[in-house]
Structure formats: C-alpha cells, structure tokens
Amino acid sequence: MRRIRPDEVARARRDPRLLDAAEYRNEIIRGAYRMSGDAWLRQGNCADAEPDVMYPEPREPIDAALAMCASCPVRTPCLVRALEARDRHGVWGATAPRERRAMIEVWKDINPLAVGA
C-alpha cells in the first residue's frame, strides 16, 4: 500500500464530509444518536446493491457507487462507521478508499467533542 502524502492529509482535514462525520460522532457521544446501528444500514441507498458496485476491484471505476451515495440519507453515519472501523476498502459514505485512507489518519487525531462544541 502506498504512503499517504501530507497534502492528502491536509485536504482531508478540511473535507466537509469528514467534518460532518466528526460532528455526527459527537452527537452519538452526547446521546443524540438518531438511529440504531442496524437501522441505518437498511436505510442506505446501497442496501440492495450488488457488492461489486460498492467494492469494485482496484483500478475499476467507482462512479456508480459514488452516484448512489450522493443522495443517500445515511451517508454520514456510513462514513463514521468506515472511519471507526478503519475500513480502507470499498466505497463508504461517498468516499473512495484513497480519500478515506487520508481521512483515517486525521480521524484518529480528532478530539471526539472538539468539533462543533
């Protein structure tokens, strides 16, 4: 696996998807969790998708998965799940694996209650 470049990490720190995920995680910690862990999975646009769409082979296009994520009502909790699990494969929360690798580096340093506090 290739190294994550500093510019990728810097870009991840400003990514609105990551900032939304951090705020969502803070809501969970504060007790404002809106859905159970199982319920949000069933509400995703990908709930009935073929696994190959969300887990394409390396170097295969991910446009179909990202398009499915674009209007997904559970995009943010999906990204939180992927970041918490440090999942570097597949498309989660409208992010490509390459983007998420940089986000994971930032995620582990984010104070859970610092964003939006």
Tab-separated table of N, CA and C in Angstrom:
chain	number	residue	atom	x	y	z
A	1	MET	N	0.852	-1.175	0.000
A	1	MET	CA	0.000	0.000	0.000
A	1	MET	C	0.899	1.239	0.000
A	2	ARG	N	0.513	2.223	-0.797
A	2	ARG	CA	1.335	3.424	-0.894
A	2	ARG	C	1.157	4.318	0.322
A	3	ARG	N	2.155	5.145	0.549
A	3	ARG	CA	2.103	6.091	1.676
A	3	ARG	C	1.101	7.201	1.388
A	4	ILE	N	0.548	7.730	2.447
A	4	ILE	CA	-0.365	8.853	2.331
A	4	ILE	C	0.484	10.124	2.328
A	5	ARG	N	0.269	10.946	1.321
A	5	ARG	CA	1.042	12.179	1.198
A	5	ARG	C	0.514	13.242	2.159
A	6	PRO	N	1.395	14.124	2.639
A	6	PRO	CA	0.963	15.198	3.548
A	6	PRO	C	-0.137	16.074	2.962
A	7	ASP	N	-0.106	16.331	1.646
A	7	ASP	CA	-1.155	17.161	1.052
A	7	ASP	C	-2.512	16.465	1.091
A	8	GLU	N	-2.515	15.134	1.019
A	8	GLU	CA	-3.769	14.386	1.122
A	8	GLU	C	-4.352	14.504	2.529
A	9	VAL	N	-3.492	14.441	3.531
A	9	VAL	CA	-3.935	14.582	4.921
A	9	VAL	C	-4.446	16.004	5.160
A	10	ALA	N	-3.724	16.986	4.637
A	10	ALA	CA	-4.160	18.385	4.797
A	10	ALA	C	-5.519	18.598	4.144
A	11	ARG	N	-5.724	18.033	2.975
A	11	ARG	CA	-7.017	18.134	2.281
A	11	ARG	C	-8.115	17.432	3.084
A	12	ALA	N	-7.792	16.291	3.666
A	12	ALA	CA	-8.774	15.549	4.465
A	12	ALA	C	-9.212	16.356	5.682
A	13	ARG	N	-8.280	17.083	6.295
A	13	ARG	CA	-8.624	17.898	7.476
A	13	ARG	C	-9.709	18.929	7.176
A	14	ARG	N	-9.788	19.379	5.931
A	14	ARG	CA	-10.764	20.395	5.535
A	14	ARG	C	-11.982	19.807	4.831
A	15	ASP	N	-12.008	18.512	4.638
A	15	ASP	CA	-13.078	17.879	3.873
A	15	ASP	C	-14.407	17.984	4.631
A	16	PRO	N	-15.431	18.581	4.026
A	16	PRO	CA	-16.715	18.727	4.717
A	16	PRO	C	-17.341	17.395	5.133
A	17	ARG	N	-17.075	16.347	4.378
A	17	ARG	CA	-17.616	15.026	4.750
A	17	ARG	C	-17.018	14.553	6.059
A	18	LEU	N	-15.710	14.760	6.241
A	18	LEU	CA	-15.048	14.371	7.483
A	18	LEU	C	-15.539	15.230	8.642
A	19	LEU	N	-15.686	16.521	8.411
A	19	LEU	CA	-16.169	17.416	9.468
A	19	LEU	C	-17.594	17.058	9.884
A	20	ASP	N	-18.449	16.720	8.910
A	20	ASP	CA	-19.810	16.265	9.234
A	20	ASP	C	-19.775	14.960	10.024
A	21	ALA	N	-18.877	14.057	9.649
A	21	ALA	CA	-18.763	12.776	10.356
A	21	ALA	C	-18.323	12.996	11.798
A	22	ALA	N	-17.384	13.919	12.008
A	22	ALA	CA	-16.916	14.203	13.370
A	22	ALA	C	-18.049	14.794	14.206
A	23	GLU	N	-18.824	15.684	13.627
A	23	GLU	CA	-19.962	16.269	14.348
A	23	GLU	C	-21.008	15.189	14.658
A	24	TYR	N	-21.262	14.314	13.713
A	24	TYR	CA	-22.215	13.227	13.927
A	24	TYR	C	-21.740	12.321	15.065
A	25	ARG	N	-20.449	12.007	15.065
A	25	ARG	CA	-19.900	11.183	16.146
A	25	ARG	C	-20.088	11.883	17.485
A	26	ASN	N	-19.911	13.197	17.521
A	26	ASN	CA	-20.119	13.948	18.759
A	26	ASN	C	-21.570	13.831	19.225
A	27	GLU	N	-22.515	13.871	18.294
A	27	GLU	CA	-23.929	13.709	18.646
A	27	GLU	C	-24.183	12.339	19.259
A	28	ILE	N	-23.524	11.329	18.721
A	28	ILE	CA	-23.669	9.978	19.272
A	28	ILE	C	-23.154	9.958	20.704
A	29	ILE	N	-21.984	10.556	20.912
A	29	ILE	CA	-21.374	10.578	22.245
A	29	ILE	C	-22.249	11.346	23.221
A	30	ARG	N	-22.854	12.439	22.750
A	30	ARG	CA	-23.718	13.255	23.611
A	30	ARG	C	-25.084	12.620	23.851
A	31	GLY	N	-25.374	11.518	23.189
A	31	GLY	CA	-26.645	10.830	23.399
A	31	GLY	C	-27.740	11.236	22.438
A	32	ALA	N	-27.402	11.941	21.376
A	32	ALA	CA	-28.412	12.370	20.414
A	32	ALA	C	-28.448	11.454	19.195
A	33	TYR	N	-28.035	10.246	19.358
A	33	TYR	CA	-27.994	9.283	18.260
A	33	TYR	C	-29.389	9.081	17.714
A	34	ARG	N	-29.540	9.197	16.406
A	34	ARG	CA	-30.865	9.179	15.798
A	34	ARG	C	-31.301	7.812	15.287
A	35	MET	N	-30.388	6.914	15.066
A	35	MET	CA	-30.737	5.605	14.521
A	35	MET	C	-29.882	4.536	15.171
A	36	SER	N	-30.449	3.364	15.315
A	36	SER	CA	-29.641	2.270	15.840
A	36	SER	C	-28.644	1.843	14.761
A	37	GLY	N	-27.609	1.165	15.166
A	37	GLY	CA	-26.587	0.721	14.233
A	37	GLY	C	-27.133	-0.128	13.110
A	38	ASP	N	-28.108	-0.956	13.393
A	38	ASP	CA	-28.679	-1.814	12.363
A	38	ASP	C	-29.635	-1.057	11.448
A	39	ALA	N	-30.383	-0.125	12.005
A	39	ALA	CA	-31.416	0.564	11.234
A	39	ALA	C	-30.826	1.405	10.107
A	40	TRP	N	-29.755	2.121	10.350
A	40	TRP	CA	-29.239	2.993	9.301
A	40	TRP	C	-28.714	2.203	8.111
A	41	LEU	N	-28.185	1.018	8.353
A	41	LEU	CA	-27.689	0.203	7.242
A	41	LEU	C	-28.799	-0.136	6.255
A	42	ARG	N	-29.959	-0.458	6.765
A	42	ARG	CA	-31.098	-0.819	5.906
A	42	ARG	C	-31.673	0.385	5.177
A	43	GLN	N	-31.364	1.589	5.641
A	43	GLN	CA	-31.888	2.799	5.011
A	43	GLN	C	-30.973	3.337	3.915
A	44	GLY	N	-29.820	2.739	3.748
A	44	GLY	CA	-28.872	3.214	2.741
A	44	GLY	C	-29.318	2.913	1.324
A	45	ASN	N	-28.942	3.784	0.420
A	45	ASN	CA	-29.248	3.568	-0.997
A	45	ASN	C	-28.623	2.286	-1.515
A	46	CYS	N	-27.574	1.822	-0.876
A	46	CYS	CA	-26.862	0.627	-1.330
A	46	CYS	C	-27.385	-0.665	-0.695
A	47	ALA	N	-28.432	-0.572	0.101
A	47	ALA	CA	-28.909	-1.747	0.840
A	47	ALA	C	-29.176	-2.946	-0.063
A	48	ASP	N	-29.650	-2.698	-1.268
A	48	ASP	CA	-29.952	-3.798	-2.187
A	48	ASP	C	-28.993	-3.850	-3.372
A	49	ALA	N	-27.921	-3.099	-3.305
A	49	ALA	CA	-26.955	-3.060	-4.411
A	49	ALA	C	-26.104	-4.326	-4.428
A	50	GLU	N	-25.628	-4.656	-5.601
A	50	GLU	CA	-24.688	-5.766	-5.743
A	50	GLU	C	-23.378	-5.379	-5.055
A	51	PRO	N	-22.756	-6.289	-4.335
A	51	PRO	CA	-21.493	-5.966	-3.650
A	51	PRO	C	-20.415	-5.426	-4.590
A	52	ASP	N	-20.406	-5.893	-5.843
A	52	ASP	CA	-19.390	-5.432	-6.789
A	52	ASP	C	-19.469	-3.924	-7.041
A	53	VAL	N	-20.655	-3.356	-6.853
A	53	VAL	CA	-20.804	-1.913	-7.065
A	53	VAL	C	-20.072	-1.153	-5.969
A	54	MET	N	-20.246	-1.573	-4.727
A	54	MET	CA	-19.648	-0.862	-3.596
A	54	MET	C	-18.216	-1.312	-3.300
A	55	TYR	N	-17.841	-2.457	-3.792
A	55	TYR	CA	-16.488	-2.993	-3.607
A	55	TYR	C	-15.872	-3.336	-4.965
A	56	PRO	N	-15.619	-2.308	-5.790
A	56	PRO	CA	-15.021	-2.596	-7.100
A	56	PRO	C	-13.579	-3.077	-6.952
A	57	GLU	N	-13.122	-3.766	-7.961
A	57	GLU	CA	-11.730	-4.207	-7.994
A	57	GLU	C	-10.820	-2.977	-8.069
A	58	PRO	N	-9.584	-3.112	-7.590
A	58	PRO	CA	-8.650	-1.978	-7.700
A	58	PRO	C	-8.565	-1.493	-9.155
A	59	ARG	N	-8.539	-0.203	-9.314
A	59	ARG	CA	-8.446	0.483	-10.601
A	59	ARG	C	-9.732	0.415	-11.424
A	60	GLU	N	-10.780	-0.199	-10.888
A	60	GLU	CA	-12.091	-0.158	-11.549
A	60	GLU	C	-12.757	1.158	-11.204
A	61	PRO	N	-13.589	1.687	-12.092
A	61	PRO	CA	-14.277	2.948	-11.779
A	61	PRO	C	-15.244	2.778	-10.601
A	62	ILE	N	-15.367	3.851	-9.820
A	62	ILE	CA	-16.271	3.822	-8.665
A	62	ILE	C	-17.419	4.813	-8.833
A	63	ASP	N	-17.572	5.320	-10.039
A	63	ASP	CA	-18.581	6.347	-10.302
A	63	ASP	C	-19.991	5.902	-9.917
A	64	ALA	N	-20.356	4.654	-10.212
A	64	ALA	CA	-21.709	4.172	-9.894
A	64	ALA	C	-21.946	4.186	-8.385
A	65	ALA	N	-20.956	3.766	-7.622
A	65	ALA	CA	-21.099	3.754	-6.163
A	65	ALA	C	-21.184	5.174	-5.615
A	66	LEU	N	-20.331	6.065	-6.100
A	66	LEU	CA	-20.360	7.445	-5.623
A	66	LEU	C	-21.666	8.131	-5.980
A	67	ALA	N	-22.213	7.818	-7.159
A	67	ALA	CA	-23.508	8.375	-7.548
A	67	ALA	C	-24.613	7.878	-6.627
A	68	MET	N	-24.543	6.609	-6.243
A	68	MET	CA	-25.529	6.042	-5.323
A	68	MET	C	-25.434	6.731	-3.959
A	69	CYS	N	-24.224	7.034	-3.534
A	69	CYS	CA	-24.003	7.679	-2.237
A	69	CYS	C	-24.437	9.145	-2.223
A	70	ALA	N	-24.407	9.782	-3.369
A	70	ALA	CA	-24.637	11.230	-3.432
A	70	ALA	C	-25.946	11.654	-2.768
A	71	SER	N	-26.991	10.884	-2.933
A	71	SER	CA	-28.294	11.250	-2.364
A	71	SER	C	-28.690	10.347	-1.193
A	72	CYS	N	-27.746	9.604	-0.658
A	72	CYS	CA	-28.058	8.648	0.407
A	72	CYS	C	-28.390	9.364	1.718
A	73	PRO	N	-29.495	8.980	2.359
A	73	PRO	CA	-29.877	9.629	3.616
A	73	PRO	C	-28.995	9.257	4.803
A	74	VAL	N	-28.184	8.218	4.683
A	74	VAL	CA	-27.331	7.789	5.802
A	74	VAL	C	-25.846	7.852	5.438
A	75	ARG	N	-25.513	8.768	4.551
A	75	ARG	CA	-24.133	8.912	4.096
A	75	ARG	C	-23.172	9.212	5.259
A	76	THR	N	-23.566	10.088	6.168
A	76	THR	CA	-22.669	10.464	7.266
A	76	THR	C	-22.463	9.335	8.268
A	77	PRO	N	-23.532	8.675	8.765
A	77	PRO	CA	-23.253	7.551	9.672
A	77	PRO	C	-22.465	6.434	8.995
A	78	CYS	N	-22.642	6.286	7.707
A	78	CYS	CA	-21.885	5.285	6.951
A	78	CYS	C	-20.389	5.624	6.981
A	79	LEU	N	-20.078	6.889	6.771
A	79	LEU	CA	-18.676	7.307	6.818
A	79	LEU	C	-18.109	7.152	8.223
A	80	VAL	N	-18.885	7.498	9.238
A	80	VAL	CA	-18.423	7.318	10.626
A	80	VAL	C	-18.080	5.858	10.868
A	81	ARG	N	-18.950	4.959	10.430
A	81	ARG	CA	-18.711	3.526	10.604
A	81	ARG	C	-17.395	3.114	9.946
A	82	ALA	N	-17.168	3.588	8.719
A	82	ALA	CA	-15.948	3.225	7.990
A	82	ALA	C	-14.705	3.795	8.671
A	83	LEU	N	-14.802	5.018	9.161
A	83	LEU	CA	-13.653	5.634	9.833
A	83	LEU	C	-13.364	4.967	11.169
A	84	GLU	N	-14.398	4.671	11.927
A	84	GLU	CA	-14.208	3.995	13.218
A	84	GLU	C	-13.600	2.607	13.025
A	85	ALA	N	-14.030	1.921	11.973
A	85	ALA	CA	-13.516	0.572	11.691
A	85	ALA	C	-12.192	0.612	10.920
A	86	ARG	N	-11.759	1.821	10.522
A	86	ARG	CA	-10.557	1.999	9.709
A	86	ARG	C	-10.636	1.170	8.424
A	87	ASP	N	-11.821	1.164	7.829
A	87	ASP	CA	-12.079	0.381	6.621
A	87	ASP	C	-11.477	1.085	5.414
A	88	ARG	N	-10.525	0.441	4.775
A	88	ARG	CA	-9.815	1.025	3.644
A	88	ARG	C	-10.243	0.429	2.318
A	89	HIS	N	-11.332	-0.309	2.303
A	89	HIS	CA	-11.792	-0.979	1.086
A	89	HIS	C	-13.225	-0.583	0.792
A	90	GLY	N	-13.564	-0.549	-0.461
A	90	GLY	CA	-14.924	-0.247	-0.865
A	90	GLY	C	-15.257	1.225	-0.754
A	91	VAL	N	-16.480	1.540	-1.125
A	91	VAL	CA	-16.988	2.907	-1.061
A	91	VAL	C	-17.908	3.004	0.145
A	92	TRP	N	-17.617	3.936	1.020
A	92	TRP	CA	-18.400	4.166	2.236
A	92	TRP	C	-18.615	5.664	2.395
A	93	GLY	N	-19.823	6.072	2.695
A	93	GLY	CA	-20.088	7.476	2.989
A	93	GLY	C	-19.648	8.430	1.891
A	94	ALA	N	-19.808	8.005	0.649
A	94	ALA	CA	-19.453	8.820	-0.523
A	94	ALA	C	-17.965	9.131	-0.587
A	95	THR	N	-17.131	8.211	-0.108
A	95	THR	CA	-15.685	8.394	-0.192
A	95	THR	C	-15.035	7.197	-0.867
A	96	ALA	N	-14.023	7.495	-1.635
A	96	ALA	CA	-13.208	6.464	-2.272
A	96	ALA	C	-12.196	5.957	-1.257
A	97	PRO	N	-11.718	4.736	-1.422
A	97	PRO	CA	-10.722	4.205	-0.485
A	97	PRO	C	-9.503	5.113	-0.319
A	98	ARG	N	-9.030	5.690	-1.399
A	98	ARG	CA	-7.851	6.560	-1.333
A	98	ARG	C	-8.131	7.785	-0.454
A	99	GLU	N	-9.307	8.386	-0.610
A	99	GLU	CA	-9.678	9.535	0.219
A	99	GLU	C	-9.769	9.128	1.688
A	100	ARG	N	-10.370	7.977	1.916
A	100	ARG	CA	-10.608	7.532	3.286
A	100	ARG	C	-9.320	7.195	4.021
A	101	ARG	N	-8.313	6.729	3.309
A	101	ARG	CA	-7.034	6.450	3.978
A	101	ARG	C	-6.488	7.720	4.617
A	102	ALA	N	-6.567	8.836	3.922
A	102	ALA	CA	-6.117	10.112	4.500
A	102	ALA	C	-7.051	10.537	5.626
A	103	MET	N	-8.351	10.346	5.447
A	103	MET	CA	-9.308	10.710	6.496
A	103	MET	C	-9.065	9.914	7.773
A	104	ILE	N	-8.709	8.649	7.628
A	104	ILE	CA	-8.452	7.799	8.792
A	104	ILE	C	-7.281	8.356	9.597
A	105	GLU	N	-6.267	8.866	8.914
A	105	GLU	CA	-5.129	9.474	9.612
A	105	GLU	C	-5.581	10.666	10.450
A	106	VAL	N	-6.473	11.472	9.922
A	106	VAL	CA	-6.986	12.638	10.631
A	106	VAL	C	-7.947	12.208	11.731
A	107	TRP	N	-8.793	11.243	11.430
A	107	TRP	CA	-9.848	10.777	12.342
A	107	TRP	C	-9.289	10.346	13.680
A	108	LYS	N	-8.180	9.626	13.652
A	108	LYS	CA	-7.639	9.114	14.916
A	108	LYS	C	-7.091	10.234	15.801
A	109	ASP	N	-6.874	11.436	15.210
A	109	ASP	CA	-6.369	12.567	15.991
A	109	ASP	C	-7.444	13.560	16.414
A	110	ILE	N	-8.633	13.394	15.868
A	110	ILE	CA	-9.720	14.347	16.177
A	110	ILE	C	-10.254	14.069	17.568
A	111	ASN	N	-10.324	15.119	18.391
A	111	ASN	CA	-10.941	15.011	19.704
A	111	ASN	C	-12.439	14.822	19.498
A	112	PRO	N	-13.041	13.764	19.994
A	112	PRO	CA	-14.455	13.497	19.726
A	112	PRO	C	-15.408	14.625	20.053
A	113	LEU	N	-15.092	15.463	21.005
A	113	LEU	CA	-16.022	16.531	21.363
A	113	LEU	C	-15.539	17.918	20.949
A	114	ALA	N	-14.461	17.996	20.206
A	114	ALA	CA	-13.908	19.307	19.832
A	114	ALA	C	-14.668	19.950	18.686
A	115	VAL	N	-15.155	19.173	17.737
A	115	VAL	CA	-15.834	19.716	16.569
A	115	VAL	C	-17.238	20.156	16.973
A	116	GLY	N	-17.556	21.393	16.735
A	116	GLY	CA	-18.894	21.900	16.999
A	116	GLY	C	-19.223	22.073	18.464
A	117	ALA	N	-18.271	21.932	19.343
A	117	ALA	CA	-18.547	22.044	20.785
A	117	ALA	C	-18.680	23.480	21.207
